[in-house]
């Protein structure tokens, strides 16, 4: 089952980077190259979660010591916190666009299912991961930095045209969702210890 989940997430990650291809090209051509890392939010979240699954698939390599455990905890925390955030964020933006008249096509429904899957699998698998609240806090710092770069340099995910007038509200929602995702992660960490 873990291998299936790993390959599904790996395929979704690749698809996500392809999905962001035009925006990555646009950013490379018209903006600074350093901003590219902040463009593909969901696939990067999926990448971290996919890497987290490798720690579960190869437990013999998961010796809790030194640099290895530091890398593992950061990767796992980023995988969980960002998957929860971008899972719910994408669904909310698609539904908000649809509510304002953006025609929803089959791809929108596929994206909603896959992004909800990201959020729920992260919350489900947190009990198998080793990271704690401090690593989740570091993931929050990353998310808030990403949010700041997104809305300062306009590298946030391209929105449906009907939402372009709502960017300041979307920015507030996005930053709030970063905090809520971290709080949810902390809650699940607490439940893990019960």
Coordinates of C-alpha atoms in Angstrom, one line a residue:
X1 CA 0.0 0.0 0.0
X2 CA 2.8 2.4 0.9
X3 CA 4.5 1.8 -2.5
X4 CA 1.2 2.5 -4.3
X5 CA 0.8 5.7 -2.3
X6 CA 4.4 6.6 -3.1
X7 CA 4.0 6.2 -6.9
X8 CA 0.6 8.0 -6.9
X9 CA 2.2 10.9 -5.1
X10 CA 5.3 10.8 -7.3
X11 CA 3.1 10.9 -10.4
X12 CA 1.0 13.7 -9.0
X13 CA 4.1 15.7 -8.2
X14 CA 5.4 15.3 -11.8
X15 CA 2.0 16.3 -13.2
X16 CA 1.9 19.3 -10.9
X17 CA 5.2 20.6 -12.1
X18 CA 4.0 20.1 -15.7
X19 CA 0.8 22.0 -14.8
X20 CA 2.8 24.9 -13.6
X21 CA 5.1 24.8 -16.6
X22 CA 3.8 27.9 -18.3
X23 CA 3.9 30.0 -15.2
X24 CA 7.4 28.8 -14.5
X25 CA 8.5 29.8 -18.0
X26 CA 6.7 33.1 -17.6
X27 CA 8.5 33.8 -14.3
X28 CA 11.9 32.8 -15.8
X29 CA 11.3 35.1 -18.8
X30 CA 9.8 38.2 -17.2
X31 CA 10.8 38.1 -13.5
X32 CA 13.9 37.1 -11.5
X33 CA 15.1 33.5 -11.7
X34 CA 15.2 33.1 -7.8
X35 CA 11.4 33.5 -7.8
X36 CA 10.8 30.3 -9.7
X37 CA 11.1 28.2 -6.5
X38 CA 8.1 30.0 -5.1
X39 CA 5.8 29.3 -8.1
X40 CA 4.9 25.6 -8.0
X41 CA 3.2 25.4 -4.5
X42 CA 1.2 22.2 -4.6
X43 CA 3.7 20.0 -6.5
X44 CA 6.5 21.1 -4.0
X45 CA 4.2 20.1 -1.1
X46 CA 3.5 16.8 -2.8
X47 CA 7.3 16.3 -3.4
X48 CA 8.0 16.8 0.3
X49 CA 5.2 14.3 1.2
X50 CA 6.5 11.8 -1.4
X51 CA 10.0 12.0 0.1
X52 CA 8.5 11.5 3.6
X53 CA 7.0 8.3 2.4
X54 CA 10.5 7.0 1.5
X55 CA 11.4 7.2 5.2
X56 CA 8.5 4.9 6.0
X57 CA 9.4 2.6 3.1
X58 CA 13.0 2.2 4.2
X59 CA 12.8 2.0 8.0
X60 CA 16.3 0.5 8.2
X61 CA 17.7 3.7 6.8
X62 CA 15.7 5.7 9.4
X63 CA 18.2 5.7 12.2
X64 CA 17.3 8.7 14.4
X65 CA 20.7 10.4 14.6
X66 CA 22.4 13.6 13.7
X67 CA 21.9 15.3 10.4
X68 CA 19.7 12.6 9.0
X69 CA 17.0 13.1 11.6
X70 CA 17.2 16.8 11.1
X71 CA 16.6 16.4 7.4
X72 CA 13.9 13.9 7.9
X73 CA 12.0 16.0 10.4
X74 CA 12.1 19.1 8.2
X75 CA 11.0 17.1 5.1
X76 CA 8.2 15.5 7.0
X77 CA 7.0 18.7 8.5
X78 CA 7.1 20.5 5.2
X79 CA 5.3 17.5 3.6
X80 CA 2.5 17.6 6.1
X81 CA 1.9 21.3 6.7
X82 CA 2.2 22.3 3.1
X83 CA 0.0 19.4 1.9
X84 CA -2.8 20.4 4.3
X85 CA -2.5 24.1 3.3
X86 CA -2.3 23.7 -0.5
X87 CA -4.8 20.8 -0.5
X88 CA -7.5 23.0 1.0
X89 CA -6.3 26.2 -0.7
X90 CA -6.7 24.8 -4.2
X91 CA -10.2 23.4 -3.6
X92 CA -11.2 26.8 -2.1
X93 CA -9.9 28.7 -5.1
X94 CA -11.6 26.4 -7.6
X95 CA -14.9 26.7 -5.8
X96 CA -14.6 30.4 -5.3
X97 CA -13.9 30.8 -9.1
X98 CA -16.9 28.6 -9.8
X99 CA -19.1 30.6 -7.5
X100 CA -18.2 33.8 -9.4
X101 CA -18.9 32.3 -12.8
X102 CA -15.7 30.5 -13.9
X103 CA -17.0 27.4 -15.7
X104 CA -15.9 24.2 -13.9
X105 CA -14.6 21.5 -16.2
X106 CA -13.5 17.9 -15.5
X107 CA -10.0 19.1 -14.7
X108 CA -11.3 21.2 -11.9
X109 CA -13.0 18.2 -10.3
X110 CA -9.9 16.1 -10.7
X111 CA -7.8 18.8 -9.1
X112 CA -10.3 19.1 -6.2
X113 CA -10.2 15.4 -5.5
X114 CA -6.4 15.1 -5.8
X115 CA -5.9 18.2 -3.6
X116 CA -8.3 17.0 -0.9
X117 CA -6.4 13.7 -1.1
X118 CA -3.2 15.6 -0.4
X119 CA -4.6 17.2 2.7
X120 CA -6.3 14.1 4.1
X121 CA -3.3 11.8 3.5
X122 CA -1.1 14.3 5.3
X123 CA -3.4 14.3 8.3
X124 CA -3.7 10.5 8.2
X125 CA 0.0 9.8 8.0
X126 CA 1.3 12.3 10.5
X127 CA 1.1 9.6 13.2
X128 CA 3.8 7.7 11.4
X129 CA 6.2 10.6 11.1
X130 CA 8.8 11.6 13.7
X131 CA 8.8 15.4 13.4
X132 CA 7.5 17.6 16.3
X133 CA 6.1 21.1 16.8
X134 CA 9.4 22.9 16.3
X135 CA 9.8 21.4 12.8
X136 CA 6.1 22.3 12.0
X137 CA 6.9 25.9 13.2
X138 CA 9.8 26.0 10.7
X139 CA 7.4 24.8 8.0
X140 CA 5.1 27.7 8.9
X141 CA 8.1 30.1 8.5
X142 CA 8.6 28.7 5.0
X143 CA 4.9 29.0 4.2
X144 CA 4.7 32.6 5.4
X145 CA 7.9 33.5 3.4
X146 CA 6.4 31.8 0.3
X147 CA 3.1 33.7 0.8
X148 CA 5.0 37.0 1.1
X149 CA 7.0 36.3 -2.0
X150 CA 3.9 35.2 -3.9
X151 CA 1.9 38.3 -3.2
X152 CA 4.8 40.8 -3.3
X153 CA 6.2 39.7 -6.6
X154 CA 3.0 38.3 -8.1
X155 CA 4.1 34.7 -8.4
X156 CA 1.1 33.2 -6.6
X157 CA -0.7 30.5 -8.6
X158 CA -2.6 31.9 -11.6
X159 CA -6.2 32.4 -10.6
X160 CA -9.3 32.3 -12.8
X161 CA -10.0 35.8 -14.3
X162 CA -13.1 36.2 -12.1
X163 CA -10.9 36.2 -9.0
X164 CA -8.4 38.8 -10.1
X165 CA -10.3 41.5 -8.2
X166 CA -10.1 39.5 -5.0
X167 CA -6.3 39.2 -4.7
X168 CA -6.0 41.1 -1.5
X169 CA -8.7 38.9 0.2
X170 CA -7.0 35.8 -1.3
X171 CA -3.7 36.9 0.2
X172 CA -5.2 37.3 3.6
X173 CA -7.0 33.9 3.3
X174 CA -3.7 32.3 2.1
X175 CA -1.6 33.6 5.0
X176 CA -4.4 32.6 7.5
X177 CA -4.5 29.2 6.0
X178 CA -0.8 28.8 6.6
X179 CA -1.3 29.4 10.3
X180 CA -4.4 27.2 10.4
X181 CA -2.5 24.3 8.7
X182 CA 0.2 24.6 11.2
X183 CA -2.2 24.6 14.1
X184 CA -4.0 21.6 12.7
X185 CA -0.6 19.8 12.4
X186 CA 0.2 20.7 16.1
X187 CA -3.2 19.2 17.0
X188 CA -2.5 16.0 15.2
X189 CA 1.0 15.8 16.8
X190 CA -0.7 16.1 20.2
X191 CA -3.1 13.3 19.3
X192 CA -0.2 11.2 18.1
X193 CA 1.1 11.1 21.7
X194 CA -2.2 10.0 23.2

